[in-house]
Amino acid sequence: MDQRITELDRNNKPVSLYGEFTLTGNRKVRYGVSLTERDLIVQRLPSTHAWRNRLVLNLKDCVGCRAYRDSDSPDPAAYLTAYFYPLRRRLVSSGATRQRVEQCFRLAALQEPCANLEVAEMWAGAVRERAAQQHLRDGGSKRTLPLPFRMMLLVNPQSGKGQALSLYNQHIRPMLKEAGIPHTLIITERQNHARELVREADLSQWDAVVIMSGDGLLFEVINGLLERPDWEEAIRTPLGILPGGSGNALAASIHHYSGGLPASSEDLLVSCGFLLCKGIVSHVDLVSIHFPSSPRLFSFLSLAWGFVADVDIESEKYRHVGAARFTLGTLVRLVSLRIYKGKLSYLPVTEDSVSSEGLTNNVTLRCNNQAPSGQRPPSSDSLCENSFHNSCHSNNGLKARRTEARTCRNANKPLSSPPDSVLPPLDQPLPRNWVVVPEEDFVLMLAMYQSHLAEDLMAAPGATLNDGVIHLFYVKAGISRAALLNLFLAMEKGAHMTTSCQYLVHVKVLALRLEPSSAKGVITVDGEVVDYGPVQAEVHRGLARLITG
Ligand code: ADP
Ligand code: MG
């Protein structure tokens, strides 16, 4: 029996589909199932106590729903299964984690097997459609990938503790199947395999390129895309990240932006898998990084020198402990705390350079379709979208354009990928509107463009996906070991800026230059070691796209 009714649910929302089914395991007990705009409500019948024996599943938590029947069976019944990942409180520690809930119903009201299957399919379609619309109900305006989307999934089997493949089989493969998302699994064979692959791939075959590893594999993919002759189109490919490494900072940032309480390892993986299935796409900032003698790179997370870079690299040997390698590395490096000498300069964010919408010079340049001479202007279609478009015509946009006209043009060799707008060549002096940090003795320099430096380190709590801002932190020499340890402990909750530590400085910048003076040292970009020596960086607001939720 399947009927439409107009009763109101608990939240006074009209029920738009109602049916009475049994569960697959127990055909004796019947359930009234209601689908509203927001929930799937399962009520055991008879419902003498209206609010008892009732399960309300929020469609926001639903990744998929399917209808099927056993064609070999004489039983005319069809089945309907919906998959939810609601947040549940952790029993042993604080916070919440997503836990899988499967609801499976048997539909046997009609004699004809095909008719039962048709009803089940109608239900499955309605559940999927409403689940996909939930982010719009909250006023969301972001783009969603059309379901099902075609996904290239790159897994680094060596990342983290070497368990990425088994984590994929345990959590991700079943979840993608439930969500009806077809994917092609590619297991990377060596460093730079993914980079070469995306550089050559026919991207028209894919709606999304997703990596399962640490941050290092996404670094390869982004740089591979920007090395293509068609970089402008290629970098618009929605990218995704599933934490399978030891440094899962971007995954932790995405989880944090989605409103999730701190999560690690498999809890974080399930959360990111869930967000991936939802397929909501946002713009994400990239930062171009220049070196004296090697090609420019693009970074999505961080540029580090001093303490943080040393810990990242020295902790490689503790890889077997997973994400805890950074805690261990921090303690070891604290014992042999060092001072790093160099010159640090930056172009601060001003009201002129970033409007209330976060419009930077870069975006203005692109919307204006002006590019430094010899460089190809990006198409207005690819870069003037959504809020950016409006900003281009605002007063702030005009002001930013005037500011741009005063700043120096990039005189580097013509680049095939996106032009920089505020950086002079690395061997040229900086313009007068740059700030030179008076100190030359540091314990660390850390430039962050997303919130998390590691699963449990919220280094830049104020960072958002595409604000067009680099959060530059530096710690001056003179800080005690105890005070530095305190900073890192406070960073777990993103509270280090509230410790009033006089050695820690935070400034929002559009670009920076670092000129280390010691002959040897380590600089990392997104956790990967790069050439040691002078380096400079500039933010490119919203250049790439990321599946975020
Ligand atoms: P983790 O967070 O565990 O360090 P990453 O994703 O950062 O994981 O990967 C670590 C390094 O491994 C990166 O430099 C990446 O380019 C490299 N890599 C990718 N695939 C492979 C592979 N199959 N074998 C060895 N190294 C690889
Ligand atoms: Mg890494």
Coordinates of C-alpha atoms and ligand atoms in Angstrom, one line a residue:
M1 CA 0.0 0.0 0.0
D2 CA 1.6 3.3 -1.1
Q3 CA -0.2 6.5 -0.8
R4 CA 0.4 10.2 -0.7
I5 CA -0.9 12.0 2.4
T6 CA -0.8 15.6 3.6
E7 CA -0.3 15.2 7.4
L8 CA 2.4 17.4 9.0
D9 CA 5.6 15.9 10.5
R10 CA 7.1 16.9 13.9
N11 CA 8.5 20.1 12.4
N12 CA 5.2 21.0 10.7
K13 CA 6.6 20.2 7.4
P14 CA 4.3 18.4 4.9
V15 CA 4.9 14.7 4.4
S16 CA 5.2 14.3 0.7
L17 CA 5.6 10.5 0.4
Y18 CA 4.2 7.8 2.7
G19 CA 4.3 4.0 2.4
E20 CA 3.9 1.0 4.7
F21 CA 6.7 -1.6 4.4
T22 CA 8.4 -4.3 6.5
L23 CA 12.0 -4.5 7.3
T24 CA 14.0 -7.1 5.3
G25 CA 14.9 -9.1 8.4
N26 CA 11.4 -9.2 9.9
R27 CA 8.4 -9.4 7.7
K28 CA 5.9 -9.5 10.6
V29 CA 6.4 -6.0 11.9
R30 CA 5.2 -3.1 9.6
Y31 CA 6.6 0.3 9.5
G32 CA 5.1 3.6 8.2
V33 CA 7.8 5.4 6.2
S34 CA 7.4 9.1 5.5
L35 CA 9.6 11.2 3.3
T36 CA 9.5 14.9 4.0
E37 CA 11.6 17.7 2.5
R38 CA 14.1 17.2 5.3
D39 CA 13.8 13.8 6.9
L40 CA 13.1 10.1 6.3
I41 CA 10.8 9.1 9.2
V42 CA 10.4 5.4 10.2
Q43 CA 7.4 4.7 12.6
R44 CA 6.7 1.2 13.9
L45 CA 3.0 0.3 13.4
P46 CA 0.5 0.4 14.9
S47 CA 1.6 3.8 16.1
T48 CA -0.5 4.2 19.3
H49 CA 2.3 6.2 20.9
A50 CA 2.9 8.7 18.2
W51 CA 6.5 9.6 19.1
R52 CA 7.6 6.3 20.3
N53 CA 9.3 3.6 18.2
R54 CA 10.0 6.3 15.7
L55 CA 13.3 7.0 13.9
V56 CA 14.0 10.3 12.2
L57 CA 16.9 10.3 9.8
N58 CA 18.0 13.7 8.4
L59 CA 18.4 13.7 4.7
K60 CA 21.5 15.9 5.1
D61 CA 23.3 12.8 6.4
C62 CA 22.2 10.5 3.5
V63 CA 24.8 9.6 0.8
G64 CA 22.6 7.4 -1.3
C65 CA 19.5 5.2 -1.8
R66 CA 18.9 2.3 -4.1
A67 CA 16.1 0.0 -5.2
Y68 CA 16.5 -3.6 -6.3
R69 CA 14.9 -7.0 -6.4
D70 CA 16.2 -10.5 -6.6
S71 CA 15.3 -11.5 -10.2
D72 CA 16.0 -15.2 -9.5
S73 CA 13.5 -15.3 -6.7
P74 CA 9.7 -16.1 -7.1
D75 CA 9.1 -13.5 -4.3
P76 CA 7.5 -10.5 -6.0
A77 CA 9.0 -8.1 -3.3
A78 CA 11.4 -5.3 -4.1
Y79 CA 13.8 -3.7 -1.7
L80 CA 14.7 -0.1 -0.9
T81 CA 18.0 0.7 1.0
A82 CA 19.0 4.1 2.2
Y83 CA 22.5 4.9 3.5
F84 CA 23.0 7.6 6.2
Y85 CA 26.1 8.8 8.1
P86 CA 24.7 10.8 11.0
L87 CA 27.0 12.4 13.6
R88 CA 27.1 10.3 16.8
R89 CA 28.7 11.4 20.1
R90 CA 31.8 9.5 20.9
L91 CA 31.4 7.3 24.0
V92 CA 35.0 7.4 25.3
S93 CA 36.3 10.9 24.2
S94 CA 34.7 14.2 23.5
G95 CA 33.4 15.2 20.1
A96 CA 31.3 13.4 17.5
T97 CA 32.0 11.0 14.7
R98 CA 29.9 9.9 11.6
Q99 CA 28.6 6.4 11.9
R100 CA 27.0 4.4 9.2
V101 CA 23.2 3.7 9.4
E102 CA 21.6 1.5 6.8
Q103 CA 17.8 1.3 6.5
C104 CA 16.4 -1.5 4.3
F105 CA 12.7 -2.0 3.5
R106 CA 10.8 -4.7 1.8
L107 CA 8.0 -3.6 -0.6
A108 CA 5.5 -6.3 -1.4
A109 CA 2.1 -4.6 -1.6
L110 CA 1.6 -5.5 -5.3
Q111 CA 1.4 -8.8 -7.1
E112 CA 3.6 -7.8 -10.0
P113 CA 7.4 -7.9 -9.2
C114 CA 8.0 -5.1 -11.7
A115 CA 5.3 -2.9 -10.1
N116 CA 6.9 -3.3 -6.6
L117 CA 10.3 -2.4 -8.2
E118 CA 8.8 0.6 -9.8
V119 CA 7.5 1.9 -6.5
A120 CA 10.9 1.2 -4.8
E121 CA 12.7 3.1 -7.6
M122 CA 10.3 6.0 -7.3
W123 CA 11.2 6.1 -3.5
A124 CA 14.9 5.8 -4.1
G125 CA 14.9 8.6 -6.7
A126 CA 12.9 10.9 -4.3
V127 CA 15.3 10.2 -1.4
R128 CA 18.4 10.8 -3.5
E129 CA 17.0 14.0 -5.0
R130 CA 16.0 15.4 -1.6
A131 CA 19.3 14.4 0.0
A132 CA 21.1 16.3 -2.8
Q133 CA 19.0 19.4 -2.3
Q134 CA 19.7 19.7 1.5
H135 CA 22.6 22.2 1.2
L136 CA 20.3 24.5 -0.9
R137 CA 17.8 24.5 2.0
D138 CA 20.4 26.0 4.3
G139 CA 20.9 28.9 1.9
G140 CA 24.0 27.3 0.3
S141 CA 24.8 28.7 -3.2
K142 CA 27.8 26.5 -4.0
R143 CA 27.9 24.3 -7.0
T144 CA 27.3 20.6 -6.6
L145 CA 28.7 17.9 -8.9
P146 CA 25.9 16.3 -10.9
L147 CA 25.4 12.7 -9.6
P148 CA 26.7 10.3 -10.5
F149 CA 30.1 12.0 -11.2
R150 CA 33.0 10.2 -12.8
M151 CA 36.0 10.1 -10.5
M152 CA 39.6 9.4 -10.9
L153 CA 40.9 8.2 -7.5
L154 CA 44.6 8.2 -7.0
V155 CA 45.8 6.2 -3.9
N156 CA 49.4 6.3 -2.6
P157 CA 49.9 2.9 -1.0
Q158 CA 53.0 4.1 0.8
S159 CA 51.4 7.1 2.5
G160 CA 51.0 7.2 6.3
K161 CA 51.6 3.9 7.9
G162 CA 51.2 2.2 4.5
Q163 CA 47.5 1.5 5.0
A164 CA 45.9 3.7 2.5
L165 CA 44.7 0.8 0.3
S166 CA 43.2 -1.2 3.1
L167 CA 41.5 2.0 4.4
Y168 CA 40.1 2.5 0.9
N169 CA 38.8 -1.0 0.8
Q170 CA 37.3 -0.8 4.3
H171 CA 35.7 2.6 4.2
I172 CA 35.8 4.4 0.9
R173 CA 34.9 1.7 -1.7
P174 CA 31.7 0.7 0.1
M175 CA 30.7 4.4 0.7
L176 CA 31.2 5.3 -3.0
K177 CA 29.1 2.3 -4.0
E178 CA 26.3 3.4 -1.7
A179 CA 26.5 6.9 -3.2
G180 CA 26.4 5.4 -6.7
I181 CA 29.6 7.2 -7.6
P182 CA 31.6 5.3 -10.2
H183 CA 35.4 5.7 -9.9
T184 CA 38.6 4.4 -11.4
L185 CA 41.2 3.5 -8.9
I186 CA 44.8 4.3 -9.7
I187 CA 47.5 3.1 -7.3
T188 CA 50.6 5.3 -7.6
E189 CA 53.8 3.4 -8.2
R190 CA 56.4 6.1 -7.3
Q191 CA 56.9 9.7 -6.4
N192 CA 55.7 12.0 -9.2
H193 CA 53.6 9.2 -10.9
A194 CA 50.4 11.2 -10.1
R195 CA 51.9 14.4 -11.4
E196 CA 52.9 12.9 -14.7
L197 CA 49.5 11.2 -15.0
V198 CA 47.4 14.3 -14.6
R199 CA 49.7 16.2 -16.8
E200 CA 48.9 13.9 -19.7
A201 CA 45.4 12.7 -18.8
D202 CA 42.3 13.3 -21.0
L203 CA 40.5 15.4 -18.4
S204 CA 37.2 15.4 -20.4
Q205 CA 36.8 11.9 -19.1
W206 CA 36.6 12.9 -15.4
D207 CA 34.3 15.1 -13.4
A208 CA 36.7 15.0 -10.4
V209 CA 40.2 14.0 -9.5
V210 CA 40.5 12.8 -5.9
I211 CA 43.6 11.6 -4.0
M212 CA 43.8 9.3 -1.0
S213 CA 47.1 9.9 0.7
G214 CA 48.6 12.8 2.7
D215 CA 49.0 16.3 1.4
G216 CA 52.0 15.4 -0.7
L217 CA 49.9 13.6 -3.4
L218 CA 47.6 16.6 -3.9
F219 CA 50.7 18.8 -4.2
E220 CA 51.7 16.6 -7.2
V221 CA 48.2 16.7 -8.8
I222 CA 47.9 20.5 -8.5
N223 CA 51.4 21.1 -10.0
G224 CA 50.7 18.5 -12.7
L225 CA 47.5 20.3 -13.7
L226 CA 49.2 23.7 -13.8
E227 CA 52.1 22.3 -16.0
R228 CA 49.6 21.5 -18.8
P229 CA 49.3 23.8 -21.8
D230 CA 45.5 23.9 -21.1
W231 CA 46.2 24.7 -17.4
E232 CA 43.4 27.3 -17.3
E233 CA 40.8 24.6 -18.0
A234 CA 42.6 21.8 -16.2
I235 CA 42.8 23.6 -12.8
R236 CA 39.1 24.0 -12.9
T237 CA 38.7 20.2 -12.4
P238 CA 37.1 19.6 -9.0
L239 CA 39.7 18.1 -6.7
G240 CA 39.1 16.0 -3.6
I241 CA 41.2 14.7 -0.8
L242 CA 40.7 11.6 1.5
P243 CA 43.1 11.4 4.4
G244 CA 45.3 8.3 4.0
G245 CA 48.7 9.8 4.9
S246 CA 50.4 11.0 8.1
G247 CA 50.1 14.7 7.1
N248 CA 46.4 15.2 6.4
A249 CA 46.2 18.9 6.9
L250 CA 43.9 19.8 4.1
A251 CA 41.5 17.0 4.9
A252 CA 41.5 18.3 8.6
S253 CA 40.8 21.8 7.3
I254 CA 37.9 20.7 5.1
H255 CA 36.4 18.8 8.0
H256 CA 36.8 21.8 10.2
Y257 CA 35.2 24.2 7.7
S258 CA 32.2 21.7 7.4
G259 CA 31.6 22.4 11.1
G260 CA 33.1 19.1 12.4
L261 CA 34.6 18.8 15.8
P262 CA 38.2 17.8 15.8
A263 CA 38.7 14.3 14.3
S264 CA 41.6 12.1 13.4
S265 CA 42.5 8.9 11.5
E266 CA 39.5 6.8 10.5
D267 CA 36.9 9.3 11.9
L268 CA 38.4 12.0 9.7
L269 CA 38.5 9.6 6.8
V270 CA 34.8 8.8 7.1
S271 CA 33.9 12.5 7.5
C272 CA 35.9 13.4 4.3
G273 CA 34.4 10.4 2.4
F274 CA 30.9 11.6 3.4
L275 CA 31.7 15.2 2.2
L276 CA 33.1 13.8 -1.0
C277 CA 29.9 11.9 -1.7
K278 CA 27.9 15.2 -1.3
G279 CA 30.0 16.6 -4.1
I280 CA 29.8 20.3 -3.1
V281 CA 32.5 22.3 -4.9
S282 CA 34.2 25.5 -3.6
H283 CA 37.0 27.6 -4.9
V284 CA 40.3 27.3 -3.0
D285 CA 43.3 29.6 -2.9
L286 CA 46.6 28.6 -4.4
V287 CA 50.0 30.3 -3.7
S288 CA 52.7 30.5 -6.3
I289 CA 56.2 29.9 -4.9
H290 CA 59.3 31.2 -6.7
F291 CA 62.9 30.0 -6.4
P292 CA 66.1 31.5 -7.9
S293 CA 66.9 28.6 -10.3
S294 CA 64.0 26.1 -10.3
P295 CA 60.6 26.5 -11.8
R296 CA 57.7 28.1 -9.9
L297 CA 55.5 25.8 -7.9
F298 CA 52.0 26.0 -6.7
S299 CA 51.0 25.3 -3.1
F300 CA 47.6 24.9 -1.4
L301 CA 48.6 24.7 2.2
S302 CA 51.8 26.0 3.7
L303 CA 55.3 27.4 3.2
A304 CA 57.5 26.6 6.2
W305 CA 61.1 27.4 7.3
G306 CA 62.8 26.7 10.6
F307 CA 61.3 24.7 13.4
V308 CA 58.1 23.5 11.6
A309 CA 60.0 22.5 8.4
D310 CA 62.7 20.7 10.4
V311 CA 60.0 18.8 12.4
D312 CA 58.2 17.8 9.2
I313 CA 61.3 16.3 7.6
E314 CA 63.0 14.9 10.7
S315 CA 59.8 13.1 11.7
E316 CA 59.8 11.1 8.5
K317 CA 61.6 8.4 10.5
Y318 CA 58.6 8.1 12.8
R319 CA 56.2 7.5 9.9
H320 CA 55.1 4.2 11.4
V321 CA 53.2 6.0 14.2
G322 CA 51.0 7.9 11.6
A323 CA 49.9 11.4 12.4
A324 CA 51.5 11.2 15.9
R325 CA 54.9 11.6 14.1
F326 CA 54.6 15.4 14.3
T327 CA 54.1 15.4 18.0
L328 CA 57.1 13.1 18.5
G329 CA 59.2 15.3 16.1
T330 CA 58.2 18.5 17.9
L331 CA 59.3 17.1 21.2
V332 CA 62.7 15.9 19.8
R333 CA 63.3 19.2 18.0
L334 CA 62.4 21.2 21.2
V335 CA 65.3 19.6 23.0
S336 CA 67.7 20.8 20.3
L337 CA 66.0 24.2 19.7
R338 CA 67.8 26.3 17.0
I339 CA 67.9 29.8 15.8
Y340 CA 67.5 30.4 12.0
K341 CA 68.9 33.6 10.5
G342 CA 67.4 35.4 7.6
K343 CA 65.4 38.4 6.2
L344 CA 61.6 38.3 6.0
S345 CA 59.5 40.8 4.0
Y346 CA 55.8 40.8 3.2
L347 CA 53.1 42.8 1.4
P348 CA 50.4 43.2 4.0
V349 CA 46.7 42.9 3.3
T350 CA 45.1 46.3 3.3
E351 CA 41.5 47.5 2.9
D352 CA 42.4 48.5 -0.6
S353 CA 43.8 45.1 -1.5
V354 CA 41.1 42.9 0.0
S355 CA 37.5 44.0 0.0
S356 CA 34.9 42.8 2.4
E357 CA 34.3 39.9 0.0
G358 CA 38.0 39.2 0.1
L359 CA 38.7 40.5 -3.4
T360 CA 42.4 40.7 -4.1
N361 CA 44.4 42.4 -6.8
N362 CA 44.7 39.1 -8.6
V363 CA 41.0 38.7 -9.0
T364 CA 40.5 42.3 -10.2
L365 CA 43.2 41.8 -12.7
R366 CA 41.5 38.7 -14.1
C367 CA 38.1 40.2 -14.2
N368 CA 39.5 43.2 -16.0
N369 CA 41.1 40.7 -18.4
Q370 CA 44.4 42.5 -18.1
A371 CA 47.5 40.5 -17.8
P372 CA 51.1 41.6 -17.6
S373 CA 52.5 41.9 -21.2
G374 CA 53.5 38.8 -22.9
Q375 CA 51.1 36.7 -20.7
R376 CA 47.8 35.4 -21.8
P377 CA 44.8 36.8 -20.0
P378 CA 42.6 34.1 -18.4
S379 CA 39.1 33.9 -19.9
S380 CA 36.5 35.8 -18.0
D381 CA 34.3 32.7 -18.0
S382 CA 36.8 30.7 -15.9
L383 CA 37.6 33.3 -13.3
C384 CA 34.7 35.8 -12.9
E385 CA 32.1 33.7 -11.2
N386 CA 29.6 33.9 -8.5
S387 CA 30.5 36.5 -5.9
F388 CA 33.7 37.4 -7.8
H389 CA 31.7 38.7 -10.6
N390 CA 29.8 41.2 -8.4
S391 CA 33.0 42.2 -6.7
C392 CA 34.5 43.2 -10.0
H393 CA 32.0 46.0 -10.4
S394 CA 32.1 47.2 -6.8
N395 CA 33.9 50.4 -5.6
N396 CA 36.3 48.2 -3.7
G397 CA 37.1 46.5 -7.0
L398 CA 37.9 49.8 -8.6
K399 CA 40.1 50.8 -5.7
A400 CA 41.9 47.5 -5.9
R401 CA 42.5 48.1 -9.6
R402 CA 44.1 51.5 -8.9
T403 CA 46.3 49.9 -6.2
E404 CA 47.3 47.3 -8.7
A405 CA 48.3 49.9 -11.2
R406 CA 50.8 51.3 -8.6
T407 CA 52.3 47.9 -7.6
C408 CA 55.1 46.6 -9.7
R409 CA 54.5 44.1 -12.5
N410 CA 56.1 40.7 -12.6
A411 CA 59.1 40.9 -14.8
N412 CA 59.8 37.2 -14.7
K413 CA 59.9 35.2 -17.9
P414 CA 56.5 34.7 -19.5
L415 CA 54.8 31.9 -17.7
S416 CA 52.3 29.5 -19.2
S417 CA 50.4 29.2 -16.0
P418 CA 48.7 32.0 -14.0
P419 CA 50.6 35.3 -13.9
D420 CA 51.7 36.9 -10.6
S421 CA 50.7 40.5 -10.1
V422 CA 52.6 41.8 -7.1
L423 CA 56.0 40.0 -7.1
P424 CA 59.1 41.5 -8.7
P425 CA 61.7 39.0 -9.8
L426 CA 63.4 37.4 -6.9
D427 CA 66.8 39.1 -7.5
Q428 CA 65.2 42.6 -7.6
P429 CA 64.5 44.9 -4.6
L430 CA 61.0 44.9 -3.2
P431 CA 58.7 47.9 -3.7
R432 CA 58.3 50.5 -0.9
N433 CA 54.8 49.3 0.1
W434 CA 56.4 46.0 1.4
V435 CA 57.2 45.6 5.1
V436 CA 60.6 44.3 6.2
V437 CA 60.6 42.5 9.5
P438 CA 63.2 44.2 11.7
E439 CA 64.4 41.0 13.4
E440 CA 66.7 38.6 11.6
D441 CA 66.8 35.8 14.1
F442 CA 63.9 33.4 14.0
V443 CA 62.7 30.1 15.5
L444 CA 60.2 29.6 12.7
M445 CA 58.4 31.1 9.8
L446 CA 55.1 29.5 8.7
A447 CA 52.8 30.8 6.0
M448 CA 49.4 29.1 6.0
Y449 CA 46.4 29.4 3.7
Q450 CA 44.2 26.8 5.2
S451 CA 43.3 26.3 8.9
H452 CA 45.2 23.1 9.8
L453 CA 48.9 22.3 9.7
A454 CA 48.2 18.7 10.8
E455 CA 45.1 16.7 11.9
D456 CA 45.6 18.1 15.5
L457 CA 47.2 21.5 14.8
M458 CA 44.9 24.4 13.9
A459 CA 47.7 26.8 13.0
A460 CA 45.5 29.4 11.2
P461 CA 42.1 29.4 12.9
G462 CA 41.1 32.5 10.9
A463 CA 41.9 31.0 7.5
T464 CA 39.1 30.1 5.1
L465 CA 39.2 28.3 1.8
N466 CA 39.3 31.2 -0.6
D467 CA 39.8 34.5 1.3
G468 CA 42.8 35.4 -0.8
V469 CA 44.9 35.7 2.3
I470 CA 48.2 34.2 3.4
H471 CA 48.4 33.9 7.2
L472 CA 52.0 34.6 8.0
F473 CA 53.3 33.6 11.4
Y474 CA 56.8 33.9 12.7
V475 CA 58.3 33.2 16.1
K476 CA 61.3 35.5 17.0
A477 CA 64.4 34.1 18.6
G478 CA 64.5 34.3 22.4
I479 CA 61.4 32.3 23.1
S480 CA 62.0 29.6 25.8
R481 CA 61.4 25.9 25.1
A482 CA 58.5 25.9 27.6
A483 CA 56.8 28.9 25.9
L484 CA 57.3 27.3 22.4
L485 CA 55.8 24.0 23.7
N486 CA 52.9 25.9 25.1
L487 CA 52.3 27.5 21.7
F488 CA 52.1 24.1 20.1
L489 CA 49.8 22.7 22.8
A490 CA 47.5 25.7 22.4
M491 CA 47.6 25.2 18.7
E492 CA 45.6 22.0 19.0
K493 CA 42.6 24.1 19.7
G494 CA 43.8 27.0 17.6
A495 CA 44.3 29.1 20.8
H496 CA 48.0 30.0 20.3
M497 CA 47.2 33.6 19.3
T498 CA 45.4 34.1 22.7
T499 CA 48.4 33.1 24.7
S500 CA 49.8 36.7 24.4
C501 CA 53.2 35.3 23.6
Q502 CA 55.3 38.3 22.6
Y503 CA 57.6 36.2 20.4
L504 CA 54.8 35.1 18.1
V505 CA 53.7 37.4 15.3
H506 CA 50.7 36.9 13.0
V507 CA 50.1 39.1 10.0
K508 CA 47.8 38.7 7.0
V509 CA 49.7 39.2 3.7
L510 CA 49.2 38.9 0.0
A511 CA 52.8 38.0 -0.8
L512 CA 56.1 37.4 1.1
R513 CA 59.8 37.0 0.5
L514 CA 62.2 35.0 2.7
E515 CA 66.0 35.2 2.3
P516 CA 67.7 32.8 4.7
S517 CA 71.3 33.7 5.5
S518 CA 72.6 30.4 6.8
A519 CA 74.1 28.2 4.2
K520 CA 72.1 25.1 5.0
G521 CA 68.5 24.4 6.1
V522 CA 65.1 23.1 5.2
I523 CA 62.2 24.8 3.5
T524 CA 58.9 22.9 2.9
V525 CA 55.9 23.6 0.7
D526 CA 52.8 21.6 1.6
G527 CA 55.1 19.4 3.7
E528 CA 57.4 18.6 0.7
V529 CA 61.1 19.6 0.8
V530 CA 61.9 22.3 -1.8
D531 CA 65.2 24.1 -2.8
Y532 CA 66.8 25.8 0.1
G533 CA 67.5 29.5 -0.4
P534 CA 65.6 32.7 -1.2
V535 CA 62.0 32.1 -1.9
Q536 CA 58.9 34.3 -2.5
A537 CA 55.2 33.7 -2.7
E538 CA 52.0 35.3 -3.8
V539 CA 48.4 34.2 -3.3
H540 CA 46.1 33.5 -6.2
R541 CA 42.6 33.7 -4.8
G542 CA 40.2 30.8 -5.6
L543 CA 42.4 29.5 -8.4
A544 CA 41.5 25.8 -7.9
R545 CA 38.3 24.0 -7.1
L546 CA 37.9 21.6 -4.2
I547 CA 35.1 19.2 -3.1
T548 CA 34.5 20.4 0.4
G549 CA 30.9 20.0 1.7
Ligands
ADP1 P1 52.3 11.3 3.9 O1 51.4 12.3 4.6 O2 52.2 10.0 4.6 O3 53.7 11.9 3.9 P2 52.0 12.0 1.2 O4 50.8 12.0 0.3 O5 52.5 13.4 1.6 O6 51.8 11.1 2.4 O7 53.1 11.3 0.3 C1 54.4 11.2 0.7 C2 55.3 11.2 -0.5 O8 55.1 10.0 -1.3 C3 55.0 12.4 -1.5 O9 56.2 13.0 -1.8 C4 54.4 11.6 -2.7 O10 54.8 12.3 -3.9 C5 55.2 10.3 -2.7 N1 54.5 9.2 -3.4 C6 53.4 9.1 -4.0 N2 53.1 7.9 -4.5 C7 54.2 7.1 -4.1 C8 54.5 5.7 -4.2 N3 53.7 4.9 -4.8 N4 55.7 5.3 -3.6 C9 56.5 6.2 -3.0 N5 56.2 7.5 -2.8 C10 55.1 8.0 -3.3
MG2 MG 53.4 14.5 3.3

